[in-house]
PDB file of C-alpha atoms and ligand atoms in Angstrom:
ATOM      1  CA  MET H   1       0.000   0.000   0.000  1.00 49.00           C
ATOM      2  CA  SER H   2       1.421   3.400  -0.927  1.00 62.00           C
ATOM      3  CA  GLY H   3       1.496   6.451   1.298  1.00 81.00           C
ATOM      4  CA  PHE H   4       1.832   6.706   5.021  1.00 97.00           C
ATOM      5  CA  PHE H   5       0.071   8.137   8.081  1.00 98.00           C
ATOM      6  CA  ALA H   6       1.350   9.847  11.213  1.00 98.00           C
ATOM      7  CA  VAL H   7       0.492  11.524  14.475  1.00 98.00           C
ATOM      8  CA  LEU H   8       1.997  14.981  14.865  1.00 98.00           C
ATOM      9  CA  GLY H   9       2.472  16.531  18.303  1.00 97.00           C
ATOM     10  CA  HIS H  10       4.990  18.171  20.602  1.00 96.00           C
ATOM     11  CA  PRO H  11       5.999  16.078  22.470  1.00 95.00           C
ATOM     12  CA  VAL H  12       4.660  12.986  20.729  1.00 96.00           C
ATOM     13  CA  ALA H  13       6.762  10.091  22.024  1.00 93.00           C
ATOM     14  CA  HIS H  14       4.063   8.957  24.471  1.00 90.00           C
ATOM     15  CA  SER H  15       1.147   9.145  22.022  1.00 94.00           C
ATOM     16  CA  LEU H  16      -0.971   5.999  21.939  1.00 95.00           C
ATOM     17  CA  SER H  17      -2.107   6.702  18.354  1.00 97.00           C
ATOM     18  CA  PRO H  18       0.507   4.520  16.576  1.00 97.00           C
ATOM     19  CA  ARG H  19      -0.469   1.543  18.737  1.00 95.00           C
ATOM     20  CA  ILE H  20      -4.194   2.158  18.203  1.00 97.00           C
ATOM     21  CA  HIS H  21      -4.003   2.612  14.419  1.00 97.00           C
ATOM     22  CA  GLN H  22      -1.757  -0.429  13.944  1.00 96.00           C
ATOM     23  CA  ALA H  23      -4.251  -2.525  15.929  1.00 96.00           C
ATOM     24  CA  PHE H  24      -7.152  -1.209  13.839  1.00 97.00           C
ATOM     25  CA  ALA H  25      -5.266  -2.001  10.631  1.00 96.00           C
ATOM     26  CA  LYS H  26      -4.684  -5.563  11.839  1.00 95.00           C
ATOM     27  CA  ASP H  27      -8.363  -5.861  12.744  1.00 94.00           C
ATOM     28  CA  VAL H  28      -9.579  -4.910   9.252  1.00 96.00           C
ATOM     29  CA  GLY H  29      -6.763  -6.785   7.512  1.00 95.00           C
ATOM     30  CA  ILE H  30      -4.727  -3.994   5.928  1.00 95.00           C
ATOM     31  CA  GLY H  31      -1.113  -2.944   6.320  1.00 95.00           C
ATOM     32  CA  ILE H  32      -0.287   0.642   7.260  1.00 96.00           C
ATOM     33  CA  ASP H  33       2.817   2.699   7.779  1.00 97.00           C
ATOM     34  CA  TYR H  34       1.981   4.921  10.771  1.00 98.00           C
ATOM     35  CA  ARG H  35       4.636   7.146  12.340  1.00 97.00           C
ATOM     36  CA  ALA H  36       4.933   9.499  15.327  1.00 97.00           C
ATOM     37  CA  ILE H  37       6.518  12.821  14.379  1.00 98.00           C
ATOM     38  CA  ASP H  38       7.536  15.496  16.861  1.00 98.00           C
ATOM     39  CA  VAL H  39       6.800  18.947  15.409  1.00 98.00           C
ATOM     40  CA  ALA H  40       7.371  22.251  17.190  1.00 97.00           C
ATOM     41  CA  PRO H  41       4.385  24.580  16.598  1.00 96.00           C
ATOM     42  CA  GLU H  42       6.370  27.065  14.513  1.00 96.00           C
ATOM     43  CA  GLN H  43       7.538  24.209  12.270  1.00 97.00           C
ATOM     44  CA  LEU H  44       4.056  22.869  11.485  1.00 98.00           C
ATOM     45  CA  PRO H  45       3.424  24.583   8.087  1.00 97.00           C
ATOM     46  CA  ALA H  46       6.851  23.615   6.714  1.00 97.00           C
ATOM     47  CA  THR H  47       6.583  20.074   8.089  1.00 98.00           C
ATOM     48  CA  LEU H  48       3.113  19.567   6.591  1.00 98.00           C
ATOM     49  CA  GLY H  49       4.437  20.727   3.217  1.00 97.00           C
ATOM     50  CA  ALA H  50       7.345  18.292   3.394  1.00 97.00           C
ATOM     51  CA  LEU H  51       5.107  15.394   4.505  1.00 97.00           C
ATOM     52  CA  ALA H  52       2.673  16.074   1.638  1.00 96.00           C
ATOM     53  CA  ALA H  53       5.575  16.012  -0.813  1.00 96.00           C
ATOM     54  CA  ASP H  54       6.702  12.679   0.709  1.00 96.00           C
ATOM     55  CA  GLY H  55       3.266  11.121   0.120  1.00 96.00           C
ATOM     56  CA  ILE H  56       1.575  11.264   3.523  1.00 97.00           C
ATOM     57  CA  ARG H  57      -2.155  10.453   3.237  1.00 98.00           C
ATOM     58  CA  GLY H  58      -3.401  11.482   6.638  1.00 98.00           C
ATOM     59  CA  ALA H  59      -2.325  12.712  10.056  1.00 98.00           C
ATOM     60  CA  ASN H  60      -3.708  12.783  13.548  1.00 98.00           C
ATOM     61  CA  ILE H  61      -2.957  16.054  15.327  1.00 97.00           C
ATOM     62  CA  THR H  62      -2.412  16.273  19.047  1.00 94.00           C
ATOM     63  CA  LEU H  63      -1.380  18.922  21.584  1.00 90.00           C
ATOM     64  CA  PRO H  64      -0.397  21.686  21.063  1.00 92.00           C
ATOM     65  CA  LEU H  65      -0.947  21.736  17.284  1.00 95.00           C
ATOM     66  CA  LYS H  66      -4.719  21.411  16.822  1.00 94.00           C
ATOM     67  CA  GLU H  67      -5.462  25.099  16.228  1.00 92.00           C
ATOM     68  CA  ALA H  68      -2.408  25.634  14.010  1.00 95.00           C
ATOM     69  CA  ALA H  69      -3.445  22.591  11.970  1.00 97.00           C
ATOM     70  CA  LYS H  70      -6.809  24.198  11.249  1.00 96.00           C
ATOM     71  CA  VAL H  71      -5.045  27.277   9.866  1.00 96.00           C
ATOM     72  CA  ALA H  72      -3.077  25.037   7.492  1.00 97.00           C
ATOM     73  CA  CYS H  73      -6.236  23.492   5.964  1.00 98.00           C
ATOM     74  CA  ALA H  74      -7.719  24.304   2.549  1.00 98.00           C
ATOM     75  CA  THR H  75     -11.107  23.008   3.745  1.00 98.00           C
ATOM     76  CA  VAL H  76     -12.540  21.991   7.143  1.00 98.00           C
ATOM     77  CA  SER H  77     -15.651  20.146   8.319  1.00 96.00           C
ATOM     78  CA  ASP H  78     -18.389  21.990  10.216  1.00 93.00           C
ATOM     79  CA  ARG H  79     -17.392  20.275  13.454  1.00 92.00           C
ATOM     80  CA  ALA H  80     -13.754  21.406  13.028  1.00 95.00           C
ATOM     81  CA  ARG H  81     -14.908  24.942  12.236  1.00 93.00           C
ATOM     82  CA  ILE H  82     -16.942  25.168  15.456  1.00 90.00           C
ATOM     83  CA  ALA H  83     -14.136  23.556  17.455  1.00 91.00           C
ATOM     84  CA  HIS H  84     -11.517  25.936  15.998  1.00 91.00           C
ATOM     85  CA  ALA H  85      -9.363  22.827  16.124  1.00 93.00           C
ATOM     86  CA  VAL H  86      -8.426  19.968  13.807  1.00 96.00           C
ATOM     87  CA  ASN H  87      -7.379  16.531  15.054  1.00 97.00           C
ATOM     88  CA  THR H  88      -7.579  14.690  11.717  1.00 98.00           C
ATOM     89  CA  LEU H  89      -5.926  15.833   8.494  1.00 98.00           C
ATOM     90  CA  THR H  90      -6.506  14.183   5.130  1.00 98.00           C
ATOM     91  CA  ALA H  91      -4.294  14.979   2.140  1.00 98.00           C
ATOM     92  CA  THR H  92      -6.348  15.887  -0.946  1.00 97.00           C
ATOM     93  CA  GLU H  93      -5.419  17.204  -4.372  1.00 95.00           C
ATOM     94  CA  HIS H  94      -6.593  20.654  -3.202  1.00 95.00           C
ATOM     95  CA  GLY H  95      -4.547  20.658   0.010  1.00 97.00           C
ATOM     96  CA  TRP H  96      -5.373  19.502   3.533  1.00 98.00           C
ATOM     97  CA  HIS H  97      -8.905  18.736   4.654  1.00 98.00           C
ATOM     98  CA  GLY H  98      -9.333  19.114   8.413  1.00 98.00           C
ATOM     99  CA  ASP H  99     -11.845  17.355  10.643  1.00 98.00           C
ATOM    100  CA  ASN H 100     -12.445  17.022  14.365  1.00 97.00           C
ATOM    101  CA  THR H 101     -13.452  13.559  15.584  1.00 98.00           C
ATOM    102  CA  ASP H 102     -13.252  14.243  19.341  1.00 97.00           C
ATOM    103  CA  GLY H 103     -16.984  14.917  19.775  1.00 98.00           C
ATOM    104  CA  VAL H 104     -18.253  11.899  17.918  1.00 98.00           C
ATOM    105  CA  GLY H 105     -15.625   9.837  19.763  1.00 98.00           C
ATOM    106  CA  LEU H 106     -16.916  10.934  23.169  1.00 98.00           C
ATOM    107  CA  VAL H 107     -20.572  10.422  22.280  1.00 98.00           C
ATOM    108  CA  ARG H 108     -19.902   6.972  20.849  1.00 98.00           C
ATOM    109  CA  ASP H 109     -17.986   5.945  23.971  1.00 98.00           C
ATOM    110  CA  LEU H 110     -20.757   7.192  26.263  1.00 98.00           C
ATOM    111  CA  THR H 111     -23.743   5.885  24.329  1.00 98.00           C
ATOM    112  CA  GLU H 112     -22.404   2.641  22.833  1.00 97.00           C
ATOM    113  CA  ARG H 113     -19.727   1.424  25.268  1.00 97.00           C
ATOM    114  CA  HIS H 114     -21.280   2.737  28.483  1.00 98.00           C
ATOM    115  CA  ARG H 115     -24.938   2.666  27.371  1.00 97.00           C
ATOM    116  CA  LEU H 116     -25.562   6.188  28.648  1.00 97.00           C
ATOM    117  CA  ASP H 117     -28.687   7.838  27.256  1.00 97.00           C
ATOM    118  CA  LEU H 118     -27.709  11.491  26.794  1.00 98.00           C
ATOM    119  CA  ARG H 119     -31.159  12.698  25.829  1.00 97.00           C
ATOM    120  CA  GLY H 120     -32.675  15.203  28.233  1.00 96.00           C
ATOM    121  CA  ARG H 121     -29.534  15.462  30.368  1.00 97.00           C
ATOM    122  CA  ARG H 122     -28.477  18.664  32.070  1.00 98.00           C
ATOM    123  CA  CYS H 123     -24.750  18.891  31.376  1.00 98.00           C
ATOM    124  CA  LEU H 124     -21.900  20.894  32.926  1.00 98.00           C
ATOM    125  CA  LEU H 125     -18.839  21.304  30.717  1.00 98.00           C
ATOM    126  CA  LEU H 126     -15.704  22.364  32.615  1.00 98.00           C
ATOM    127  CA  GLY H 127     -13.211  23.988  30.233  1.00 97.00           C
ATOM    128  CA  ALA H 128     -13.471  25.826  26.905  1.00 95.00           C
ATOM    129  CA  GLY H 129     -10.251  24.787  25.166  1.00 91.00           C
ATOM    130  CA  GLY H 130      -9.930  22.694  22.031  1.00 89.00           C
ATOM    131  CA  ALA H 131     -11.308  19.510  23.597  1.00 93.00           C
ATOM    132  CA  ALA H 132     -14.362  21.251  25.084  1.00 95.00           C
ATOM    133  CA  ARG H 133     -15.019  22.944  21.744  1.00 93.00           C
ATOM    134  CA  GLY H 134     -14.732  19.600  19.998  1.00 94.00           C
ATOM    135  CA  VAL H 135     -17.194  17.725  22.220  1.00 96.00           C
ATOM    136  CA  ALA H 136     -19.857  20.426  22.788  1.00 96.00           C
ATOM    137  CA  PRO H 137     -21.566  20.274  19.343  1.00 95.00           C
ATOM    138  CA  ALA H 138     -21.695  16.470  19.455  1.00 96.00           C
ATOM    139  CA  LEU H 139     -23.320  16.527  22.918  1.00 98.00           C
ATOM    140  CA  LEU H 140     -26.004  18.879  21.610  1.00 97.00           C
ATOM    141  CA  ASP H 141     -26.532  16.677  18.550  1.00 96.00           C
ATOM    142  CA  ALA H 142     -26.935  13.714  20.916  1.00 97.00           C
ATOM    143  CA  GLY H 143     -29.925  15.415  22.522  1.00 98.00           C
ATOM    144  CA  ILE H 144     -28.747  16.846  25.822  1.00 98.00           C
ATOM    145  CA  ASP H 145     -31.288  19.249  27.267  1.00 98.00           C
ATOM    146  CA  ARG H 146     -29.003  21.944  28.661  1.00 98.00           C
ATOM    147  CA  LEU H 147     -25.269  22.705  28.370  1.00 98.00           C
ATOM    148  CA  ILE H 148     -23.603  25.043  30.853  1.00 98.00           C
ATOM    149  CA  VAL H 149     -19.984  25.946  30.011  1.00 98.00           C
ATOM    150  CA  VAL H 150     -17.721  27.087  32.849  1.00 98.00           C
ATOM    151  CA  ASN H 151     -14.136  28.077  32.150  1.00 98.00           C
ATOM    152  CA  ARG H 152     -11.390  29.648  34.248  1.00 98.00           C
ATOM    153  CA  ASP H 153     -11.144  32.411  31.629  1.00 98.00           C
ATOM    154  CA  PRO H 154     -14.813  33.410  31.155  1.00 98.00           C
ATOM    155  CA  LYS H 155     -14.165  35.014  27.758  1.00 98.00           C
ATOM    156  CA  ARG H 156     -13.337  31.606  26.276  1.00 96.00           C
ATOM    157  CA  ALA H 157     -16.569  30.137  27.697  1.00 98.00           C
ATOM    158  CA  ASP H 158     -18.545  32.989  26.129  1.00 98.00           C
ATOM    159  CA  ALA H 159     -16.810  32.484  22.786  1.00 96.00           C
ATOM    160  CA  LEU H 160     -17.728  28.787  22.808  1.00 95.00           C
ATOM    161  CA  VAL H 161     -21.350  29.572  23.685  1.00 96.00           C
ATOM    162  CA  ASP H 162     -21.502  32.097  20.838  1.00 95.00           C
ATOM    163  CA  ALA H 163     -20.055  29.578  18.372  1.00 93.00           C
ATOM    164  CA  LEU H 164     -22.645  26.971  19.374  1.00 93.00           C
ATOM    165  CA  ALA H 165     -25.459  29.446  18.535  1.00 94.00           C
ATOM    166  CA  ASP H 166     -28.118  27.599  20.549  1.00 97.00           C
ATOM    167  CA  PRO H 167     -29.164  30.093  23.276  1.00 98.00           C
ATOM    168  CA  ALA H 168     -32.210  28.062  24.280  1.00 98.00           C
ATOM    169  CA  ARG H 169     -29.968  25.180  25.427  1.00 98.00           C
ATOM    170  CA  VAL H 170     -26.486  26.636  25.958  1.00 98.00           C
ATOM    171  CA  GLY H 171     -25.134  29.203  28.427  1.00 98.00           C
ATOM    172  CA  SER H 172     -21.957  30.143  30.293  1.00 98.00           C
ATOM    173  CA  ARG H 173     -21.379  30.798  33.990  1.00 98.00           C
ATOM    174  CA  TYR H 174     -18.436  31.990  36.113  1.00 98.00           C
ATOM    175  CA  TRP H 175     -16.145  29.464  37.806  1.00 98.00           C
ATOM    176  CA  LYS H 176     -16.613  31.256  41.144  1.00 97.00           C
ATOM    177  CA  ASP H 177     -20.366  30.531  40.912  1.00 97.00           C
ATOM    178  CA  LEU H 178     -19.996  26.741  40.615  1.00 98.00           C
ATOM    179  CA  GLY H 179     -21.504  26.294  44.066  1.00 97.00           C
ATOM    180  CA  SER H 180     -24.797  27.923  43.090  1.00 98.00           C
ATOM    181  CA  LEU H 181     -25.477  26.456  39.634  1.00 98.00           C
ATOM    182  CA  GLY H 182     -27.736  23.646  40.821  1.00 98.00           C
ATOM    183  CA  GLU H 183     -27.429  19.956  39.987  1.00 98.00           C
ATOM    184  CA  PHE H 184     -26.216  18.307  36.794  1.00 98.00           C
ATOM    185  CA  ASP H 185     -26.887  14.823  35.360  1.00 98.00           C
ATOM    186  CA  LEU H 186     -23.599  14.874  33.451  1.00 98.00           C
ATOM    187  CA  VAL H 187     -20.365  16.628  34.496  1.00 98.00           C
ATOM    188  CA  ILE H 188     -17.502  16.638  31.986  1.00 98.00           C
ATOM    189  CA  ASN H 189     -13.965  17.664  32.876  1.00 98.00           C
ATOM    190  CA  ALA H 190     -12.421  19.054  29.679  1.00 98.00           C
ATOM    191  CA  THR H 191      -9.695  21.005  31.471  1.00 98.00           C
ATOM    192  CA  SER H 192      -6.005  20.234  31.421  1.00 95.00           C
ATOM    193  CA  ALA H 193      -5.580  21.276  35.083  1.00 97.00           C
ATOM    194  CA  ALA H 194      -4.256  17.878  36.182  1.00 96.00           C
ATOM    195  CA  ARG H 195      -1.563  17.920  33.506  1.00 92.00           C
ATOM    196  CA  ASP H 196      -0.047  20.826  35.459  1.00 93.00           C
ATOM    197  CA  GLY H 197      -0.518  18.970  38.736  1.00 95.00           C
ATOM    198  CA  GLN H 198      -3.494  21.152  39.697  1.00 96.00           C
ATOM    199  CA  LYS H 199      -6.626  19.783  41.348  1.00 95.00           C
ATOM    200  CA  LEU H 200     -10.069  21.205  40.586  1.00 97.00           C
ATOM    201  CA  ASP H 201     -11.982  22.268  43.688  1.00 94.00           C
ATOM    202  CA  LEU H 202     -15.532  21.191  42.788  1.00 98.00           C
ATOM    203  CA  PRO H 203     -18.576  21.380  45.083  1.00 98.00           C
ATOM    204  CA  PHE H 204     -20.453  18.101  45.638  1.00 98.00           C
ATOM    205  CA  ARG H 205     -23.734  19.921  45.215  1.00 98.00           C
ATOM    206  CA  LEU H 206     -23.138  19.914  41.437  1.00 98.00           C
ATOM    207  CA  ALA H 207     -24.028  16.218  41.448  1.00 98.00           C
ATOM    208  CA  ALA H 208     -27.632  15.215  40.749  1.00 98.00           C
ATOM    209  CA  PRO H 209     -28.707  11.802  42.069  1.00 97.00           C
ATOM    210  CA  ARG H 210     -27.317   9.059  39.773  1.00 96.00           C
ATOM    211  CA  PHE H 211     -25.230  11.565  37.800  1.00 98.00           C
ATOM    212  CA  ALA H 212     -22.524  10.594  35.331  1.00 98.00           C
ATOM    213  CA  ALA H 213     -19.012  12.086  35.349  1.00 98.00           C
ATOM    214  CA  VAL H 214     -16.524  11.995  32.502  1.00 98.00           C
ATOM    215  CA  ASP H 215     -12.911  13.126  32.522  1.00 98.00           C
ATOM    216  CA  LEU H 216     -11.507  13.597  29.018  1.00 98.00           C
ATOM    217  CA  ASN H 217      -8.093  12.958  30.566  1.00 96.00           C
ATOM    218  CA  TYR H 218      -6.993   9.393  31.260  1.00 95.00           C
ATOM    219  CA  GLY H 219      -4.343   7.605  33.277  1.00 93.00           C
ATOM    220  CA  ASP H 220      -2.880   9.490  36.210  1.00 93.00           C
ATOM    221  CA  THR H 221      -4.326  12.843  35.098  1.00 95.00           C
ATOM    222  CA  ALA H 222      -7.894  11.538  35.563  1.00 97.00           C
ATOM    223  CA  ILE H 223      -7.412  10.282  39.125  1.00 97.00           C
ATOM    224  CA  SER H 224      -8.455  13.344  41.124  1.00 97.00           C
ATOM    225  CA  PHE H 225     -11.588  14.239  39.118  1.00 98.00           C
ATOM    226  CA  LEU H 226     -12.792  10.623  39.153  1.00 98.00           C
ATOM    227  CA  ALA H 227     -12.152  10.450  42.911  1.00 98.00           C
ATOM    228  CA  TRP H 228     -14.373  13.541  43.313  1.00 98.00           C
ATOM    229  CA  ALA H 229     -17.056  11.923  41.151  1.00 98.00           C
ATOM    230  CA  ARG H 230     -17.067   8.675  43.123  1.00 98.00           C
ATOM    231  CA  THR H 231     -17.229  10.535  46.429  1.00 98.00           C
ATOM    232  CA  ALA H 232     -20.200  12.439  44.992  1.00 98.00           C
ATOM    233  CA  ASN H 233     -21.896   9.054  44.314  1.00 98.00           C
ATOM    234  CA  ALA H 234     -21.651   9.099  40.537  1.00 98.00           C
ATOM    235  CA  ASP H 235     -23.526   6.259  38.843  1.00 97.00           C
ATOM    236  CA  LEU H 236     -20.876   6.293  36.129  1.00 98.00           C
ATOM    237  CA  ALA H 237     -17.368   7.753  36.457  1.00 98.00           C
ATOM    238  CA  ILE H 238     -15.154   7.244  33.433  1.00 97.00           C
ATOM    239  CA  ASP H 239     -11.988   8.626  31.943  1.00 98.00           C
ATOM    240  CA  GLY H 240     -11.217   9.637  28.344  1.00 98.00           C
ATOM    241  CA  LEU H 241      -9.584   6.405  27.207  1.00 97.00           C
ATOM    242  CA  GLY H 242     -12.706   5.189  25.395  1.00 98.00           C
ATOM    243  CA  MET H 243     -13.075   8.581  23.710  1.00 98.00           C
ATOM    244  CA  LEU H 244      -9.453   8.379  22.602  1.00 97.00           C
ATOM    245  CA  VAL H 245     -10.039   5.002  20.957  1.00 98.00           C
ATOM    246  CA  GLU H 246     -13.346   6.064  19.360  1.00 98.00           C
ATOM    247  CA  GLN H 247     -12.027   9.341  17.934  1.00 98.00           C
ATOM    248  CA  ALA H 248      -9.171   7.316  16.414  1.00 98.00           C
ATOM    249  CA  ALA H 249     -11.659   4.858  14.909  1.00 98.00           C
ATOM    250  CA  GLU H 250     -13.529   7.746  13.288  1.00 98.00           C
ATOM    251  CA  ALA H 251     -10.272   9.045  11.764  1.00 98.00           C
ATOM    252  CA  PHE H 252      -9.387   5.516  10.620  1.00 98.00           C
ATOM    253  CA  GLU H 253     -12.744   5.199   8.855  1.00 98.00           C
ATOM    254  CA  ILE H 254     -12.284   8.600   7.152  1.00 98.00           C
ATOM    255  CA  TRP H 255      -8.946   7.425   5.729  1.00 98.00           C
ATOM    256  CA  HIS H 256      -9.565   3.751   5.010  1.00 97.00           C
ATOM    257  CA  GLY H 257     -13.344   3.548   4.525  1.00 96.00           C
ATOM    258  CA  LYS H 258     -13.563   0.750   7.096  1.00 96.00           C
ATOM    259  CA  ARG H 259     -14.750   0.891  10.691  1.00 96.00           C
ATOM    260  CA  PRO H 260     -12.524  -1.172  12.985  1.00 97.00           C
ATOM    261  CA  ASP H 261     -13.717  -3.037  16.046  1.00 96.00           C
ATOM    262  CA  THR H 262     -12.674  -0.838  18.978  1.00 98.00           C
ATOM    263  CA  ASP H 263     -13.323  -3.095  21.956  1.00 96.00           C
ATOM    264  CA  GLY H 264     -10.162  -5.185  21.650  1.00 95.00           C
ATOM    265  CA  VAL H 265      -7.898  -2.113  21.541  1.00 96.00           C
ATOM    266  CA  TYR H 266      -9.806  -0.462  24.375  1.00 97.00           C
ATOM    267  CA  GLN H 267      -9.528  -3.535  26.604  1.00 95.00           C
ATOM    268  CA  ALA H 268      -5.818  -3.960  25.821  1.00 94.00           C
ATOM    269  CA  LEU H 269      -5.061  -0.330  26.693  1.00 94.00           C
ATOM    270  CA  ARG H 270      -7.229  -0.554  29.804  1.00 93.00           C
ATOM    271  CA  ALA H 271      -5.396  -3.690  30.939  1.00 92.00           C
ATOM    272  CA  GLY H 272      -2.107  -1.815  30.722  1.00 83.00           C
ATOM    273  CA  ASP H 273      -3.590   1.225  32.454  1.00 57.00           C
ATOM    274  CA  ARG H 274      -0.540   2.006  34.584  1.00 52.00           C
ATOM    275  CA  SER H 275       1.522   2.764  31.493  1.00 51.00           C
ATOM    276  CA  LEU H 276      -0.909   5.234  29.914  1.00 54.00           C
ATOM    277  CA  HIS H 277       0.722   8.540  29.168  1.00 53.00           C
ATOM    278  CA  GLY H 278      -1.083   9.535  25.985  1.00 55.00           C
ATOM    279  CA  ASP H 279      -1.090  13.116  24.783  1.00 55.00           C
ATOM    280  CA  ASP H 280      -3.799  12.694  22.166  1.00 64.00           C
TER     281      ASP H 280
HETATM  282  P1  NDP V   1      -6.417  23.374  25.857  1.00 88.51           P
HETATM  283  O1  NDP V   1      -5.034  23.775  26.239  1.00 88.51           O
HETATM  284  O2  NDP V   1      -6.988  23.823  24.549  1.00 88.51           O
HETATM  285  O3  NDP V   1      -7.438  23.891  26.996  1.00 88.51           O
HETATM  286  C1  NDP V   1      -7.158  23.662  28.348  1.00 88.51           C
HETATM  287  C2  NDP V   1      -8.404  23.971  29.172  1.00 88.51           C
HETATM  288  O4  NDP V   1      -8.131  23.654  30.534  1.00 88.51           O
HETATM  289  C3  NDP V   1      -8.809  25.449  29.145  1.00 88.51           C
HETATM  290  O5  NDP V   1     -10.203  25.541  29.218  1.00 88.51           O
HETATM  291  C4  NDP V   1      -8.146  25.990  30.422  1.00 88.51           C
HETATM  292  O6  NDP V   1      -8.765  27.140  30.940  1.00 88.51           O
HETATM  293  C5  NDP V   1      -8.402  24.804  31.341  1.00 88.51           C
HETATM  294  N1  NDP V   1      -7.509  24.799  32.506  1.00 88.51           N
HETATM  295  C6  NDP V   1      -6.159  24.605  32.518  1.00 88.51           C
HETATM  296  N2  NDP V   1      -5.698  24.629  33.790  1.00 88.51           N
HETATM  297  C7  NDP V   1      -6.777  24.864  34.593  1.00 88.51           C
HETATM  298  C8  NDP V   1      -6.936  25.006  35.998  1.00 88.51           C
HETATM  299  N3  NDP V   1      -5.899  24.905  36.830  1.00 88.51           N
HETATM  300  N4  NDP V   1      -8.184  25.205  36.473  1.00 88.51           N
HETATM  301  C9  NDP V   1      -9.239  25.287  35.638  1.00 88.51           C
HETATM  302  N5  NDP V   1      -9.140  25.180  34.291  1.00 88.51           N
HETATM  303  C10 NDP V   1      -7.923  24.966  33.782  1.00 88.51           C
HETATM  304  O7  NDP V   1      -6.433  21.773  25.972  1.00 88.51           O
HETATM  305  P2  NDP V   1      -7.490  20.787  25.286  1.00 88.51           P
HETATM  306  O8  NDP V   1      -8.840  21.398  25.409  1.00 88.51           O
HETATM  307  O9  NDP V   1      -7.024  20.375  23.949  1.00 88.51           O
HETATM  308  O10 NDP V   1      -7.373  19.484  26.219  1.00 88.51           O
HETATM  309  C11 NDP V   1      -7.940  19.455  27.520  1.00 88.51           C
HETATM  310  C12 NDP V   1      -7.677  18.079  28.130  1.00 88.51           C
HETATM  311  O11 NDP V   1      -8.446  17.085  27.427  1.00 88.51           O
HETATM  312  C13 NDP V   1      -6.195  17.700  28.011  1.00 88.51           C
HETATM  313  O12 NDP V   1      -5.701  17.300  29.259  1.00 88.51           O
HETATM  314  C14 NDP V   1      -6.183  16.577  26.971  1.00 88.51           C
HETATM  315  O13 NDP V   1      -5.230  15.581  27.242  1.00 88.51           O
HETATM  316  C15 NDP V   1      -7.590  15.991  27.073  1.00 88.51           C
HETATM  317  N6  NDP V   1      -8.028  15.444  25.780  1.00 88.51           N
HETATM  318  C16 NDP V   1      -8.420  14.138  25.709  1.00 88.51           C
HETATM  319  C17 NDP V   1      -8.832  13.590  24.512  1.00 88.51           C
HETATM  320  C18 NDP V   1      -9.250  12.170  24.447  1.00 88.51           C
HETATM  321  O14 NDP V   1      -9.387  11.619  23.338  1.00 88.51           O
HETATM  322  N7  NDP V   1      -9.518  11.520  25.577  1.00 88.51           N
HETATM  323  C19 NDP V   1      -8.887  14.380  23.270  1.00 88.51           C
HETATM  324  C20 NDP V   1      -8.494  15.763  23.468  1.00 88.51           C
HETATM  325  C21 NDP V   1      -8.076  16.252  24.675  1.00 88.51           C
HETATM  326  P3  NDP V   1      -8.313  28.621  30.448  1.00 88.51           P
HETATM  327  O15 NDP V   1      -8.988  28.827  29.115  1.00 88.51           O
HETATM  328  O16 NDP V   1      -8.809  29.523  31.496  1.00 88.51           O
HETATM  329  O17 NDP V   1      -6.798  28.584  30.323  1.00 88.51           O
END
């Protein structure tokens, strides 16, 4: 098979994407050349040009390159436009096409793997960075009733709410008011606080009876939020590993036209949980 694929990030050595895509390729019976390439943000345009000339067919984009990757695209999907971030690049004859598979990945993990019915849920989204922007439209499409966005920098929360353009269902609130927002059926941590060793100070009164809690982080960086969720009696408390696998499956299908089985990869990564250090 001609052409190759890659994950681009900075750093990228710990990315789980090569392992995931190789396992998918094995599952559907194709061979792929999938590389991990460390790219400093200022080098992204030149690197993408060189990779296109070398015959790359697609790339996954991870931190901190997702917004810069969108700028490099000739065309983007609606979900990448709203997210202001691209995590999947496809080489076309007209240049790069950018997509964002984070949202569909999260919704598929919640609804198919964890059998969570999102319809009618009152949802709190903590964070307004690239990941929050990626998952918010998909949550609305999945039928949640209300989405409240709270971000440390309130201007970013407002910008996300504006981009979603659904004032009947979506609003922003200040972080300092978390204690008086009422109860939520679904609380999503889309912040990177734990990556900097910081712990979120969340009131237990956010938790509705039988609420679900999701941390988009996984491995060690999900420990403190999930501990909060369990102490608050969450019915479901999960990390972002399933989302990681599902967003990769969506990218794989875009490139190869085949949907891989995700459960085997998910279980294998889960079994080796202690070694998870993904940056995707
Ligand atoms: P960004 O850098 O774009 O955004 C970071 C967000 O975290 C911002 O909203 C920022 O707030 C907030 N934040 C950072 N530190 C704190 C703090 N101490 N207290 C409160 N808020 C804080 O990152 P991404 O949105 O791309 O990623 C967020 C997390 O989601 C990452 O840890 C990433 O690993 C994970 N992720 C997981 C994926 C998966 O497949 N499971 C996919 C994508 C991301 P402010 O705007 O005020 O700075």
